[in-house]
Coordinates of C-alpha atoms in Angstrom, one line a residue:
X1 CA 13.0 -3.7 -9.2
X2 CA 14.0 -2.0 -12.8
X3 CA 14.1 -5.9 -14.1
X4 CA 11.5 -7.4 -15.2
X5 CA 10.1 -9.7 -12.7
X6 CA 8.0 -12.4 -14.4
X7 CA 10.9 -14.5 -14.7
X8 CA 13.8 -15.0 -12.3
X9 CA 16.6 -13.6 -12.4
X10 CA 18.7 -16.6 -14.5
X11 CA 15.3 -15.7 -16.9
X12 CA 13.8 -18.9 -16.0
X13 CA 10.6 -19.8 -14.6
X14 CA 10.3 -22.6 -12.2
X15 CA 6.6 -23.3 -12.8
X16 CA 4.5 -25.0 -15.2
X17 CA 0.7 -26.0 -16.2
X18 CA -0.5 -29.2 -18.8
X19 CA 3.4 -28.6 -20.1
X20 CA 2.1 -24.7 -20.7
X21 CA 5.0 -22.4 -18.9
X22 CA 3.9 -20.3 -16.1
X23 CA 5.0 -16.7 -15.2
X24 CA 6.5 -15.2 -11.7
X25 CA 5.5 -12.4 -9.9
X26 CA 7.5 -10.3 -8.7
X27 CA 10.2 -13.1 -8.2
X28 CA 8.0 -14.1 -5.4
X29 CA 5.0 -15.7 -6.4
X30 CA 3.0 -16.3 -3.5
X31 CA 0.4 -18.3 -5.1
X32 CA 2.1 -21.3 -4.6
X33 CA 2.9 -23.9 -1.9
X34 CA 6.3 -24.5 -3.2
X35 CA 8.3 -21.8 -4.8
X36 CA 12.1 -20.7 -5.8
X37 CA 13.3 -17.2 -5.4
X38 CA 16.1 -15.6 -5.7
X39 CA 18.5 -15.4 -1.8
X40 CA 18.1 -12.3 -1.8
X41 CA 14.1 -12.0 -2.2
X42 CA 14.4 -13.7 1.5
X43 CA 14.0 -11.7 4.7
X44 CA 14.5 -13.7 7.9
X45 CA 12.3 -12.8 10.6
X46 CA 11.5 -13.6 14.3
X47 CA 10.1 -17.3 14.5
X48 CA 7.8 -16.0 17.1
X49 CA 5.4 -14.0 14.2
X50 CA 2.4 -15.8 13.1
X51 CA 2.5 -15.5 9.5
X52 CA -1.2 -14.8 8.8
X53 CA -0.4 -11.7 10.0
X54 CA 3.0 -10.9 9.5
X55 CA 2.3 -11.4 6.5
X56 CA 1.0 -7.7 5.3
X57 CA 4.5 -7.0 5.4
X58 CA 5.9 -8.0 2.1
X59 CA 4.3 -5.0 0.5
X60 CA 0.7 -3.8 1.5
X61 CA 1.7 -2.6 4.9
X62 CA 5.0 -1.9 4.8
X63 CA 4.8 0.5 1.3
X64 CA 1.9 2.9 2.6
X65 CA 3.2 3.2 6.3
X66 CA 7.0 3.4 5.1
X67 CA 5.2 6.1 2.4
X68 CA 4.6 8.6 5.1
X69 CA 7.8 7.6 7.7
X70 CA 10.6 7.3 4.9
X71 CA 9.7 9.0 1.7
X72 CA 7.4 11.6 2.7
X73 CA 9.1 12.0 6.4
X74 CA 5.7 14.0 7.6
X75 CA 6.7 16.0 10.5
X76 CA 5.1 16.3 13.9
X77 CA 1.5 18.4 13.8
X78 CA 1.6 18.5 9.9
X79 CA -1.7 17.9 8.0
X80 CA -2.0 15.1 5.6
X81 CA -4.6 14.0 3.3
X82 CA -4.7 10.3 1.6
X83 CA -6.5 9.5 -1.5
X84 CA -7.5 5.7 -1.6
X85 CA -8.6 4.1 1.6
X86 CA -7.4 0.3 0.6
X87 CA -5.4 -1.8 2.6
X88 CA -1.9 0.5 1.6
X89 CA -4.1 3.8 1.7
X90 CA -5.1 3.0 5.4
X91 CA -1.3 1.7 6.6
X92 CA -0.8 5.5 4.9
X93 CA -2.7 7.0 7.8
X94 CA -1.0 4.3 10.6
X95 CA 1.6 6.3 9.4
X96 CA 0.6 10.0 9.5
X97 CA -0.5 9.0 12.9
X98 CA 2.4 7.2 14.1
X99 CA 4.5 10.4 12.5
X100 CA 2.8 12.6 14.5
X101 CA 0.0 14.1 11.9
X102 CA -2.3 16.6 14.1
X103 CA -4.5 16.2 11.2
X104 CA -4.6 13.3 8.3
X105 CA -8.0 14.1 5.9
X106 CA -9.1 10.2 4.3
X107 CA -10.5 10.6 1.2
X108 CA -12.2 8.1 -0.7
X109 CA -15.6 7.7 -2.8
X110 CA -16.2 4.6 -1.2
X111 CA -17.8 5.4 2.4
X112 CA -17.6 2.0 4.2
X113 CA -14.1 2.9 4.5
X114 CA -14.8 5.6 7.2
X115 CA -15.3 3.8 9.8
X116 CA -11.8 1.6 9.6
X117 CA -10.2 4.8 8.0
X118 CA -11.3 6.8 11.7
X119 CA -10.1 3.8 13.4
X120 CA -6.7 3.8 12.1
X121 CA -6.4 7.7 13.2
X122 CA -8.0 9.5 10.6
X123 CA -9.1 12.0 12.0
X124 CA -11.8 13.6 8.9
X125 CA -13.2 11.2 5.8
X126 CA -14.7 13.5 2.9
X127 CA -16.1 11.6 -0.7
X128 CA -15.6 13.3 -3.2
X129 CA -18.8 12.9 -4.9
X130 CA -20.5 15.1 -1.8
X131 CA -19.2 17.8 -3.5
X132 CA -19.7 19.5 -6.9
X133 CA -16.5 21.4 -6.6
X134 CA -12.3 19.6 -7.2
X135 CA -11.7 18.1 -4.0
X136 CA -8.8 20.0 -4.1
X137 CA -10.7 23.3 -3.6
X138 CA -12.3 21.4 -0.9
X139 CA -8.8 20.8 1.0
X140 CA -8.0 23.9 0.7
X141 CA -11.2 25.3 2.0
X142 CA -10.8 22.6 5.3
X143 CA -7.4 22.9 6.2
X144 CA -7.0 27.3 5.0
X145 CA -4.0 27.0 2.8
X146 CA -3.9 22.9 1.9
X147 CA -2.4 19.9 2.9
X148 CA 1.2 19.6 3.7
X149 CA 1.8 16.2 2.6
X150 CA -1.0 14.5 0.3
X151 CA -0.2 10.6 -1.2
X152 CA -2.2 9.0 -4.0
X153 CA -2.4 5.7 -3.2
X154 CA -5.5 4.9 -5.9
X155 CA -3.6 4.3 -8.9
X156 CA -4.9 7.4 -11.2
X157 CA -2.7 10.0 -13.0
X158 CA -4.8 12.7 -11.9
X159 CA -4.8 12.9 -8.6
X160 CA -0.6 12.1 -8.6
X161 CA 1.1 13.8 -5.6
X162 CA 3.4 11.2 -2.9
X163 CA 2.7 8.5 -5.8
X164 CA 2.2 5.1 -4.2
X165 CA -0.7 3.6 -6.2
X166 CA 0.8 1.3 -9.5
X167 CA -0.5 3.3 -13.0
X168 CA -1.0 1.4 -15.6
X169 CA 2.2 0.6 -18.5
X170 CA 3.0 3.6 -20.1
X171 CA 0.6 5.9 -18.5
X172 CA 2.3 9.7 -18.4
X173 CA 1.6 12.8 -16.2
X174 CA 1.4 15.9 -17.2
X175 CA 2.0 19.0 -14.2
X176 CA 1.6 22.6 -13.9
X177 CA 5.9 23.4 -13.4
X178 CA 5.0 26.2 -11.1
X179 CA 3.9 23.5 -8.5
X180 CA 7.4 22.9 -7.7
X181 CA 9.2 25.9 -8.7
X182 CA 7.1 27.5 -5.5
X183 CA 9.0 25.0 -3.1
X184 CA 6.6 22.0 -3.7
X185 CA 8.4 18.0 -3.9
X186 CA 6.6 15.4 -6.2
X187 CA 8.3 12.3 -4.7
X188 CA 7.7 8.2 -6.2
X189 CA 8.2 5.5 -3.4
X190 CA 8.7 1.9 -4.0
X191 CA 8.1 -0.1 -0.9
X192 CA 7.8 2.5 1.3
X193 CA 11.4 3.3 1.0
X194 CA 12.5 0.5 3.2
X195 CA 15.4 -1.7 2.2
X196 CA 13.9 -4.8 3.1
X197 CA 16.0 -7.3 4.0
X198 CA 17.2 -5.2 6.9
X199 CA 14.1 -3.8 7.8
X200 CA 11.4 -6.2 7.5
X201 CA 12.6 -8.6 10.7
X202 CA 12.4 -4.8 12.1
X203 CA 9.0 -4.1 11.4
X204 CA 8.2 -8.0 12.2
X205 CA 10.3 -7.0 15.6
X206 CA 7.7 -3.8 16.3
X207 CA 4.9 -5.4 15.5
X208 CA 5.5 -7.7 18.4
X209 CA 6.2 -5.3 20.0
X210 CA 3.2 -3.6 20.0
X211 CA 4.3 -0.3 18.1
X212 CA 1.2 -0.9 15.6
X213 CA -1.9 -2.9 14.9
X214 CA -1.3 -3.9 11.3
X215 CA -4.0 -6.6 12.2
X216 CA -6.9 -4.3 11.8
X217 CA -5.8 -4.1 8.5
X218 CA -7.1 -7.6 7.6
X219 CA -11.0 -8.3 7.1
X220 CA -11.0 -11.8 6.2
X221 CA -9.8 -15.0 5.9
X222 CA -10.2 -17.7 3.6
X223 CA -8.8 -21.2 2.4
X224 CA -6.9 -21.1 -0.5
X225 CA -9.3 -22.6 -2.5
X226 CA -11.4 -19.1 -2.1
X227 CA -9.0 -16.9 -3.8
X228 CA -11.4 -16.4 -6.1
X229 CA -14.0 -15.1 -4.0
X230 CA -10.9 -12.9 -2.1
X231 CA -10.7 -11.4 -5.0
X232 CA -14.9 -10.4 -5.7
X233 CA -14.2 -9.0 -2.0
X234 CA -11.7 -7.2 -3.3
X235 CA -13.5 -5.4 -6.7
X236 CA -16.6 -4.7 -5.1
X237 CA -14.8 -2.7 -2.2
X238 CA -16.0 -5.1 0.4
X239 CA -12.4 -5.7 2.3
X240 CA -9.3 -4.8 3.3
X241 CA -6.8 -7.8 3.6
X242 CA -7.8 -11.1 2.9
X243 CA -5.5 -13.4 4.0
X244 CA -5.4 -16.9 2.3
X245 CA -4.6 -20.0 4.2
X246 CA -3.0 -23.3 1.9

């Protein structure tokens, strides 16, 4: 992950259009019907798995779910806050529920996401725009002492806690060192802390065994020709995950 992902490991691109080079994305390039990927970017999964459902496991679901299960290691009976209720944030909610959290506070400025958050395990949903005070003060008042685990899934520097959201390149974060000196920990996660080649088949098996229902994250299924409509739904906050079918 430390290497540039816009070319394959051999520093070539296998794509072009009208004579111009097109870059890869994360060595996968899933907007292509056929692609070339490094051997270590491939995981073999159960052939019975529906590809239009388990496609979420390549990043979104596994990242959020694993942030709670693997990175934060949420403990039973604990209190969690999740900032951002997109596909990844809602997967964090699912992970917190699976880990046995007793209270999961979902935070987003789009109240249309709240019903889905509660369906997936959130116990409280709050909109920062409904309060005049900083949202961390609201959380402290709600819990009496603050939450045990807090997840940032929006990609904004001023809300970074367990970092799941991806910041713009070159962004910097400042923090009061007393927050760490008093015993808090601050972690980031890539792909939810899974070693994907080993863990992706296990996640798929868990899905087939109905240990979780990630299908609830899929709000739209579109033909590939409507890919731009999928992006617009995302920008407008009207979709959680859109699956494209070739």
